[in-house]
Coordinates of C-alpha atoms and ligand atoms in Angstrom, one line a residue:
Chain A
M226 CA 0.0 0.0 0.0
S227 CA 1.4 3.3 -1.0
Q228 CA 2.5 5.4 1.9
D229 CA 1.9 8.5 -0.3
V230 CA -1.8 7.7 -0.7
R231 CA -2.2 7.3 3.1
A232 CA -0.5 10.5 3.8
E233 CA -2.6 12.4 1.4
I234 CA -5.8 11.1 2.7
R235 CA -4.6 11.8 6.2
Q236 CA -3.7 15.4 5.2
F237 CA -7.2 15.9 3.5
I238 CA -8.8 14.9 6.7
T239 CA -6.7 16.7 9.2
G240 CA -6.7 19.8 6.9
R241 CA -10.4 19.9 7.8
F242 CA -10.2 18.7 11.4
P243 CA -6.8 19.9 12.6
Q244 CA -7.6 18.9 16.3
L245 CA -7.5 15.3 15.3
T246 CA -4.5 13.0 16.0
L247 CA -5.6 10.5 13.4
D248 CA -4.9 6.8 13.8
D249 CA -5.1 5.1 10.3
D250 CA -7.6 2.5 11.5
Q251 CA -9.8 5.0 13.6
D252 CA -13.4 5.2 12.3
I253 CA -13.7 8.9 11.5
F254 CA -17.6 8.7 11.4
A255 CA -17.6 7.3 15.1
L256 CA -15.8 10.6 16.2
G257 CA -19.2 12.4 15.7
F258 CA -18.3 15.4 13.8
V259 CA -18.1 14.1 10.2
N260 CA -21.2 15.1 8.4
S261 CA -22.7 14.2 4.9
L262 CA -21.0 17.4 3.5
F263 CA -17.5 16.2 4.6
A264 CA -18.4 12.7 3.4
M265 CA -19.3 14.0 0.0
E266 CA -16.0 15.9 -0.1
L267 CA -14.2 12.8 0.8
V268 CA -15.8 11.0 -2.2
M269 CA -14.9 13.7 -4.5
F270 CA -11.3 13.8 -3.1
V271 CA -10.9 9.9 -3.9
E272 CA -12.4 10.3 -7.3
Q273 CA -10.1 13.3 -8.0
R274 CA -7.1 11.4 -6.8
L275 CA -8.1 8.4 -8.9
G276 CA -9.3 10.3 -12.0
V277 CA -12.3 7.9 -12.2
R278 CA -15.6 7.6 -10.6
V279 CA -16.1 5.3 -7.6
P280 CA -18.7 2.6 -8.8
N281 CA -22.1 2.8 -6.9
D282 CA -21.3 -0.6 -5.2
E283 CA -18.2 0.7 -3.7
L284 CA -19.9 3.9 -2.3
R285 CA -20.4 2.7 1.2
R286 CA -19.9 4.4 4.5
E287 CA -17.5 1.4 5.6
N288 CA -15.3 2.1 2.4
F289 CA -14.8 5.8 3.6
S290 CA -14.6 5.4 7.3
S291 CA -10.7 5.4 8.0
V292 CA -7.6 6.2 6.3
T293 CA -6.9 2.4 5.9
A294 CA -10.4 1.7 4.4
I295 CA -10.0 4.7 1.9
A296 CA -6.5 3.7 0.9
A297 CA -7.7 0.3 0.3
L298 CA -10.7 1.5 -1.8
V299 CA -8.3 3.8 -3.8
E300 CA -6.1 0.6 -4.5
R301 CA -9.0 -1.5 -5.5
V302 CA -10.8 1.0 -7.7
G303 CA -7.4 2.4 -9.0
T304 CA -6.2 -0.9 -10.3
G305 CA -5.6 -0.6 -14.0
T306 CA -6.2 3.1 -14.0
E307 CA -3.7 5.7 -14.1
A308 CA -4.0 7.8 -11.0
T309 CA -4.2 11.4 -11.7
A310 CA -3.0 13.5 -8.8
G311 CA -5.5 16.2 -7.7
Chain B
M220 CA -20.5 17.7 -59.2
T221 CA -21.8 16.8 -55.8
T222 CA -19.7 16.1 -52.7
T223 CA -20.7 14.2 -49.8
D224 CA -20.1 16.0 -46.5
T225 CA -18.7 13.5 -44.1
R226 CA -18.3 15.8 -41.4
E227 CA -20.1 15.1 -38.1
P228 CA -22.9 17.7 -37.7
A229 CA -22.0 20.4 -35.2
P230 CA -23.1 19.6 -31.6
P231 CA -26.0 21.7 -30.4
A232 CA -24.8 24.8 -28.8
P233 CA -25.4 25.7 -25.1
P234 CA -28.0 28.2 -24.4
D235 CA -26.7 31.7 -24.7
P236 CA -27.1 33.9 -21.7
T237 CA -27.7 37.0 -23.9
R238 CA -30.5 35.2 -25.7
V239 CA -31.9 34.1 -22.4
R240 CA -31.8 37.6 -21.2
E241 CA -33.8 38.8 -24.3
F242 CA -36.4 36.0 -23.5
V243 CA -36.7 37.2 -20.0
D244 CA -37.3 40.9 -20.9
T245 CA -39.7 40.2 -23.9
E246 CA -41.7 37.0 -22.7
I247 CA -41.4 36.9 -18.9
R248 CA -41.2 40.4 -17.3
P249 CA -44.3 41.8 -19.2
R250 CA -46.6 39.1 -17.6
V251 CA -44.8 37.9 -14.4
E252 CA -46.8 39.8 -12.0
E253 CA -50.0 38.4 -13.5
Y254 CA -49.1 34.8 -13.4
D255 CA -47.3 35.3 -9.9
E256 CA -50.9 36.3 -8.7
D257 CA -52.4 33.3 -10.5
E258 CA -49.8 31.1 -8.7
R259 CA -48.8 29.3 -11.9
V260 CA -46.2 29.6 -14.5
P261 CA -48.2 29.5 -17.8
D262 CA -47.8 26.3 -19.8
D263 CA -46.6 28.4 -23.0
L264 CA -43.7 29.7 -21.1
L265 CA -42.8 26.2 -19.9
R266 CA -42.8 25.2 -23.6
R267 CA -40.5 28.0 -24.5
V268 CA -38.0 26.8 -21.8
T269 CA -38.0 23.5 -23.6
E270 CA -37.5 25.2 -26.9
L271 CA -34.5 27.1 -25.4
G272 CA -33.0 24.0 -24.0
L273 CA -32.9 25.2 -20.4
W274 CA -34.2 22.4 -18.5
A275 CA -30.9 20.3 -18.1
P276 CA -28.4 21.9 -20.5
F277 CA -25.4 20.6 -18.5
L278 CA -26.4 17.0 -19.8
P279 CA -24.0 15.6 -22.3
E280 CA -25.1 15.6 -25.8
E281 CA -25.6 11.8 -26.0
H282 CA -28.3 12.1 -23.3
G283 CA -30.0 15.0 -24.9
G284 CA -28.3 18.0 -23.3
T285 CA -25.6 20.5 -24.8
G286 CA -23.0 19.9 -22.3
T287 CA -23.3 23.3 -20.8
D288 CA -20.6 24.2 -18.1
M289 CA -21.7 25.3 -14.7
V290 CA -20.2 28.8 -15.0
T291 CA -22.5 29.2 -17.9
L292 CA -25.4 27.6 -16.1
A293 CA -24.9 29.9 -13.3
R294 CA -25.2 32.7 -15.7
L295 CA -28.5 31.3 -17.3
H296 CA -30.0 30.9 -13.9
E297 CA -29.0 34.3 -12.9
E298 CA -30.8 35.6 -16.1
V299 CA -34.0 33.6 -15.4
G300 CA -33.9 34.7 -11.8
R301 CA -33.8 38.2 -12.9
G302 CA -37.1 37.8 -14.3
C303 CA -38.9 35.2 -12.3
S304 CA -37.7 33.2 -9.2
S305 CA -40.6 30.8 -9.6
L306 CA -39.5 29.7 -13.0
R307 CA -36.0 29.6 -11.7
S308 CA -37.0 27.3 -8.9
L309 CA -38.6 25.0 -11.3
L310 CA -35.3 24.9 -13.2
T311 CA -33.4 24.3 -10.0
V312 CA -35.4 21.2 -8.8
H313 CA -35.6 19.7 -12.4
G314 CA -31.9 20.3 -12.9
M315 CA -31.1 18.7 -9.4
V316 CA -33.0 15.6 -10.3
S317 CA -31.7 15.5 -13.8
W318 CA -28.0 15.8 -12.6
S319 CA -28.6 13.2 -10.0
V320 CA -29.7 10.8 -12.6
W321 CA -26.7 11.5 -14.7
R322 CA -24.3 11.4 -11.8
W323 CA -25.5 8.3 -9.8
G324 CA -27.8 6.5 -12.1
D325 CA -26.7 3.2 -13.8
Q326 CA -26.7 2.8 -17.7
D327 CA -30.5 1.8 -17.7
Q328 CA -31.6 4.6 -15.6
R329 CA -29.6 7.0 -17.8
D330 CA -30.9 5.7 -21.0
R331 CA -34.6 5.4 -19.9
L332 CA -34.8 9.0 -18.2
L333 CA -32.4 11.4 -19.4
P334 CA -33.4 12.1 -22.9
G335 CA -36.9 13.0 -21.5
L336 CA -35.6 15.0 -18.6
A337 CA -33.4 16.9 -21.0
A338 CA -36.4 18.2 -22.8
G339 CA -38.3 18.8 -19.6
R340 CA -40.7 15.8 -20.4
P341 CA -41.5 14.8 -17.6
L342 CA -40.6 17.5 -15.3
A343 CA -38.9 16.5 -12.0
A344 CA -39.3 17.3 -8.4
F345 CA -37.0 16.9 -5.5
C346 CA -38.6 15.5 -2.4
L347 CA -36.5 15.9 0.8
T348 CA -38.4 18.0 3.2
G349 CA -41.3 16.5 5.3
P350 CA -43.7 18.2 7.5
E351 CA -41.4 17.1 10.6
G352 CA -38.9 19.8 9.3
G353 CA -36.3 20.4 6.7
S354 CA -33.0 21.5 8.2
D355 CA -32.3 18.4 10.0
T356 CA -32.7 15.6 7.5
S357 CA -32.1 12.9 10.0
V358 CA -35.6 13.5 11.5
A359 CA -37.0 12.5 8.1
A360 CA -40.1 10.3 8.7
T361 CA -40.5 8.9 5.1
S362 CA -39.1 5.3 5.0
A363 CA -38.9 2.5 2.7
E364 CA -38.9 -1.2 3.5
P365 CA -37.5 -4.0 1.5
D366 CA -40.2 -6.1 -0.3
G367 CA -39.2 -8.9 -2.3
G368 CA -36.6 -7.6 -4.7
G369 CA -38.1 -4.1 -4.4
W370 CA -39.2 -1.7 -1.9
V371 CA -42.4 -0.3 -0.4
L372 CA -42.3 3.6 0.2
T373 CA -44.5 5.2 2.9
G374 CA -44.3 8.9 3.9
H375 CA -45.1 12.5 3.5
K376 CA -43.1 15.3 1.7
K377 CA -44.1 19.0 1.9
W378 CA -43.1 22.2 0.2
I379 CA -42.1 20.4 -3.0
T380 CA -41.5 22.9 -5.7
G381 CA -42.9 21.9 -9.1
G382 CA -44.8 19.0 -7.3
Q383 CA -47.9 19.9 -9.1
L384 CA -46.4 19.6 -12.5
A385 CA -43.8 16.8 -12.0
G386 CA -44.2 13.4 -13.6
L387 CA -41.0 12.1 -11.7
F388 CA -40.1 12.5 -8.1
L389 CA -36.7 12.0 -6.6
V390 CA -37.6 10.8 -3.1
F391 CA -35.3 10.5 0.0
A392 CA -36.3 7.8 2.5
R393 CA -35.1 6.2 5.4
T394 CA -34.0 2.6 5.0
G395 CA -33.1 1.3 8.4
K396 CA -30.7 3.8 10.0
A397 CA -29.5 5.2 6.7
M398 CA -31.1 7.0 3.7
T399 CA -31.7 6.0 0.1
A400 CA -32.8 7.9 -2.9
F401 CA -35.7 6.6 -5.0
L402 CA -37.1 7.6 -8.3
V403 CA -40.8 7.4 -8.1
P404 CA -43.2 8.1 -11.1
A405 CA -45.9 10.6 -10.1
D406 CA -48.5 8.2 -11.3
A407 CA -47.4 5.1 -9.2
P408 CA -50.4 3.7 -7.2
G409 CA -50.2 5.2 -3.7
V410 CA -48.9 8.6 -4.7
T411 CA -51.2 11.7 -3.9
V412 CA -50.3 15.1 -4.9
R413 CA -52.1 18.0 -3.4
P414 CA -51.4 21.6 -4.5
L415 CA -50.1 24.1 -1.8
S416 CA -51.3 27.6 -2.4
G417 CA -50.8 31.0 -0.7
I418 CA -47.0 30.7 -0.3
L419 CA -45.1 33.9 0.5
G420 CA -42.6 33.8 -2.3
T421 CA -41.8 31.9 -5.5
R422 CA -45.7 31.9 -5.7
A423 CA -45.9 30.5 -9.1
S424 CA -43.5 27.6 -8.4
M425 CA -46.5 25.2 -8.2
L426 CA -45.6 23.6 -4.7
A427 CA -47.2 20.5 -3.5
D428 CA -47.6 18.4 -0.7
I429 CA -47.1 14.6 -1.6
R430 CA -48.2 11.5 0.3
F431 CA -46.6 8.1 -0.4
D432 CA -48.9 5.3 0.8
Q433 CA -47.5 2.0 0.5
V434 CA -45.9 2.7 -2.9
R435 CA -44.5 -0.4 -4.5
L436 CA -41.2 0.2 -6.2
G437 CA -39.0 -2.2 -8.3
P438 CA -35.2 -2.7 -7.6
D439 CA -34.5 -0.2 -10.5
A440 CA -36.1 2.7 -8.4
V441 CA -33.1 3.1 -6.2
L442 CA -30.8 5.8 -7.5
G443 CA -27.2 5.8 -6.3
P444 CA -25.8 3.8 -3.4
P445 CA -28.5 2.3 -1.3
G446 CA -28.1 3.5 2.3
W447 CA -25.5 6.1 1.6
A448 CA -27.7 8.7 -0.3
A449 CA -27.2 11.4 2.4
A450 CA -23.4 11.7 1.4
T451 CA -23.8 11.3 -2.1
V452 CA -27.1 11.8 -4.1
M453 CA -28.7 14.3 -1.5
T454 CA -25.6 16.4 -0.9
S455 CA -24.4 16.5 -4.6
A456 CA -27.9 17.6 -5.7
L457 CA -28.2 20.2 -2.8
D458 CA -24.9 21.5 -3.8
L459 CA -26.0 22.1 -7.5
G460 CA -29.2 23.6 -6.0
R461 CA -27.3 26.0 -3.9
L462 CA -25.4 27.1 -7.0
S463 CA -28.6 27.7 -8.8
V464 CA -30.4 29.4 -6.0
A465 CA -27.3 31.7 -5.5
S466 CA -27.3 32.5 -9.1
G467 CA -31.1 33.3 -9.0
S468 CA -30.2 35.6 -6.1
V469 CA -27.8 37.4 -8.1
G470 CA -30.8 37.8 -10.6
I471 CA -32.9 39.3 -8.0
I472 CA -30.2 41.9 -6.9
G473 CA -30.0 42.7 -10.6
A474 CA -33.8 43.2 -11.0
A475 CA -33.9 45.3 -7.8
L476 CA -31.1 47.5 -9.1
E477 CA -32.7 47.9 -12.5
A478 CA -36.1 49.0 -10.8
C479 CA -34.3 51.4 -8.5
A480 CA -32.0 52.8 -11.1
E481 CA -35.1 53.7 -13.0
V482 CA -37.2 55.1 -10.2
T483 CA -34.5 57.1 -8.6
A484 CA -33.5 58.8 -11.8
T485 CA -37.0 60.3 -12.4
R486 CA -38.6 60.5 -8.9
P487 CA -38.3 64.2 -7.9
S488 CA -36.9 65.1 -4.4
G489 CA -36.2 68.6 -3.4
D490 CA -34.3 70.3 -6.3
G491 CA -33.3 67.1 -7.9
V492 CA -34.3 63.4 -7.9
L493 CA -34.1 60.6 -5.4
A494 CA -30.7 59.4 -7.0
D495 CA -29.1 62.4 -5.6
R496 CA -29.8 61.6 -2.0
Q497 CA -27.0 60.0 -0.1
L498 CA -28.9 57.5 1.8
V499 CA -30.5 56.3 -1.4
R500 CA -27.2 56.2 -3.1
R501 CA -25.7 53.9 -0.3
M502 CA -28.4 51.5 -1.0
L503 CA -27.7 51.5 -4.9
S504 CA -23.9 51.2 -4.1
D505 CA -24.5 48.2 -2.0
M506 CA -26.7 46.6 -4.7
I507 CA -24.0 47.1 -7.4
T508 CA -21.1 45.9 -5.1
N509 CA -23.0 42.9 -3.9
R510 CA -24.3 41.8 -7.3
R511 CA -20.6 41.8 -8.6
A512 CA -19.4 40.0 -5.6
A513 CA -22.0 37.3 -5.6
R514 CA -21.7 36.8 -9.4
L515 CA -18.0 36.0 -8.9
L516 CA -18.8 33.6 -6.0
C517 CA -21.2 31.7 -8.3
A518 CA -18.6 31.7 -11.0
E519 CA -16.0 30.2 -8.7
A520 CA -18.4 27.6 -7.5
G521 CA -19.3 26.7 -11.0
R522 CA -15.7 26.4 -12.0
L523 CA -14.9 24.1 -9.1
R524 CA -17.9 21.9 -10.0
D525 CA -16.8 21.7 -13.6
T526 CA -13.6 20.3 -12.4
D527 CA -15.0 18.0 -9.9
D528 CA -13.0 19.7 -7.0
P529 CA -14.1 18.7 -3.6
G530 CA -13.6 22.5 -2.7
V531 CA -17.0 23.0 -4.5
V532 CA -19.1 22.0 -1.5
T533 CA -17.9 24.9 0.7
A534 CA -17.7 27.3 -2.3
S535 CA -21.4 26.6 -3.2
W536 CA -22.4 27.2 0.6
V537 CA -20.5 30.5 0.6
A538 CA -22.0 31.6 -2.7
K539 CA -25.6 30.8 -1.6
Y540 CA -25.0 32.5 2.0
F541 CA -23.7 35.6 0.4
A542 CA -26.0 35.9 -2.5
A543 CA -29.3 35.0 -0.7
T544 CA -28.6 37.4 2.2
A545 CA -27.6 40.1 -0.2
A546 CA -30.6 39.5 -2.4
A547 CA -32.8 39.8 0.7
R548 CA -31.2 43.2 1.6
A549 CA -31.3 44.5 -2.0
A550 CA -35.1 43.6 -2.2
S551 CA -35.8 45.1 1.2
D552 CA -33.9 48.3 0.0
A553 CA -35.8 48.3 -3.3
V554 CA -39.1 48.4 -1.5
Q555 CA -37.8 51.1 0.7
I556 CA -36.6 53.2 -2.2
H557 CA -39.9 52.7 -4.2
G558 CA -42.0 53.9 -1.0
A559 CA -45.7 53.1 -1.4
L560 CA -45.0 52.2 -5.0
G561 CA -43.2 49.3 -3.6
C562 CA -46.1 48.2 -1.6
G563 CA -48.8 48.2 -4.2
P564 CA -50.6 45.3 -5.8
R565 CA -48.4 43.7 -8.5
S566 CA -45.4 45.7 -7.6
P567 CA -42.4 44.0 -9.1
V568 CA -40.1 44.8 -6.2
A569 CA -42.7 43.6 -3.6
R570 CA -42.4 40.3 -5.5
L571 CA -38.6 40.4 -5.4
Y572 CA -39.1 41.0 -1.5
R573 CA -41.2 38.1 -1.0
D574 CA -39.0 35.8 -3.4
A575 CA -35.8 37.0 -1.8
K576 CA -36.9 35.9 1.7
V577 CA -37.4 32.2 0.4
M578 CA -33.8 32.3 -0.9
E579 CA -32.7 32.6 2.7
I580 CA -34.8 29.4 3.7
I581 CA -34.3 26.9 0.9
E582 CA -31.3 24.9 0.1
G583 CA -29.8 25.2 3.7
S584 CA -31.0 28.2 5.5
T585 CA -28.9 31.3 6.4
E586 CA -28.4 30.0 9.8
L587 CA -27.2 26.7 8.7
Q588 CA -24.6 28.2 6.6
Q589 CA -23.7 30.7 9.4
T590 CA -23.0 27.9 11.6
A591 CA -21.3 25.4 9.0
I592 CA -19.1 27.6 7.0
A593 CA -17.0 28.1 10.1
D594 CA -15.9 24.5 10.0
H595 CA -13.6 25.4 7.0
A596 CA -11.7 28.0 9.0
H597 CA -8.6 26.2 9.4
R598 CA -8.4 24.8 5.7
E599 CA -9.1 28.3 4.6
V600 CA -6.0 29.8 6.1
T601 CA -3.8 26.7 5.4
P602 CA -1.8 27.2 2.1
Ligands
FAD921 C1 -41.0 28.1 -1.4 C2 -40.3 26.9 -0.9 C3 -39.9 25.9 -1.8 C4 -39.5 24.7 -1.3 N1 -39.2 23.7 -2.1 C5 -38.6 22.4 -1.6 C6 -38.4 21.4 -2.5 O1 -38.5 21.5 -3.7 N2 -37.9 20.3 -2.1 C7 -37.9 20.0 -0.7 O2 -37.5 19.0 -0.2 N3 -38.1 21.1 0.3 C8 -38.4 22.2 -0.3 N4 -38.7 23.3 0.6 C9 -38.5 23.0 2.0 C10 -37.1 23.7 2.5 O3 -36.0 22.9 2.0 C11 -37.1 23.9 4.1 O4 -38.1 24.9 4.3 C12 -35.7 24.2 4.6 O5 -34.9 23.0 4.4 C13 -35.8 24.7 6.1 O6 -36.6 23.7 6.7 P1 -37.9 24.2 7.6 O7 -38.6 25.0 6.8 O8 -38.6 22.8 8.1 O9 -37.3 25.1 8.8 P2 -36.8 24.4 10.1 O10 -35.8 23.3 9.9 O11 -37.7 24.1 11.1 O12 -36.0 25.7 10.7 C14 -36.7 26.7 11.2 C15 -35.7 27.8 11.4 O13 -34.8 27.5 12.5 C16 -33.4 27.7 12.0 N5 -32.7 26.5 12.4 C17 -32.9 25.1 12.2 N6 -31.7 24.4 12.6 C18 -30.9 25.4 13.1 C19 -29.6 25.1 13.8 N7 -29.1 24.0 13.8 N8 -29.0 26.3 14.1 C20 -29.6 27.5 14.0 N9 -30.8 27.8 13.6 C21 -31.4 26.6 13.0 C22 -33.5 27.7 10.5 O14 -32.5 28.4 9.9 C23 -34.9 28.4 10.2 O15 -34.6 29.8 10.4 C24 -39.1 24.5 0.2 C25 -39.6 25.6 1.1 C26 -40.1 26.8 0.5 C27 -40.4 27.7 1.5

């Protein structure tokens, strides 16, 4: 798993919630302050990072709930596609 | 000698804001006060909107649209909003549903629905708010239960723009603890549409109260990810709605400014006219400044949407917050400047005043924006 991808995701989340000391496996939705607006931003961030749309069957809360989950999604969906840095 | 032209025909051009401006001046403004009072946008105007390709021009050509970019869409909705916020509201909700089908629909849903939606046949409405309240969507009482391979939808939606006209509803319903979006034909058994009349503003936008009583839906009624519509279909549609309402609000400021420029230039005051008075001049200066600033915020939100930039979410909130509050102030000042003329029956600025107030309530109220935009303080100052 690319450390760069994890670092980018971490930076995107802490850019918005600077008070967080984020552990990669922490469920960000369980922290209580992630609303649907930020969840949408996360989806757009991942799609911009990948340069492709995330298919509907991958658009699940669990897939966006932690740095590890998002990085795994990026790897899964991005396989075979050229990632375009945002 | 004949030659065969093998070139592809030119793609249909996006609607031109200058042409739409003329349409508004010649075909909407002369009759808007009359139909606002009748609480109904006339059918022939709706047909003209179809002819001008305004219902969902952002759809790609293969789905019946003209691939209009969002910066241009904002200008188009500003022009329509300058003439009539009711019609602009119909464009807003129809656009939100059409865009959602394009963005989140599967191939079958796109092929089945988009060519019709591009032409406004049927019109579509966006059903999120229930009688229990609109700001907190987690309290939504409408729900859907799995039934065989499909769903059974039960609930009640209120204040639905275009609900009296629409043939297709995009309905948000609780499915367990989560939220799912459903495409529901207006003529499905169990759907009852009741017109709402006497609304304060956007009076001709044909609002409806809609009940869903055990409405049976197939699996193909689900739009987007089941159980995660709040973060996907709902948020992205509202985001487009905010850009549209913000742009319509720029149009309201423009209409207020036009009316005030005219009346202040001719209304006698002392040795001169109202336009010479400093307190009046301040109001005109604010309208000019706010219109320019709001237009730039809309263009920025449109540009970010065109590039799928995550920053669009905040940009649309900021644009809508600024434009709607500025429109409410401009319309209030316009009534003030007109005095009794602004209070009379069929006064255009009185309509702007009523319509502008609605802009502060729909697509996220002013208070929600005032509390939410602050979440971005840290990112805003981080290089
Ligand atoms: C003309 C018109 C057209 C509409 N069209 C549609 C449509 O097409 N589809 C649809 O789904 N809905 C539609 N709506 C409903 C609209 O989305 C809601 O009115 C809006 O979301 C606000 O919800 P509410 O009216 O229930 O007010 P409430 O949520 O009850 O709020 C009442 C007041 O409390 C304030 N408030 C609420 N929560 C907070 C908070 N956390 N902090 C501070 N203040 C708060 C609000 O700002 C508001 O001033 C329409 C409404 C109108 C008036």
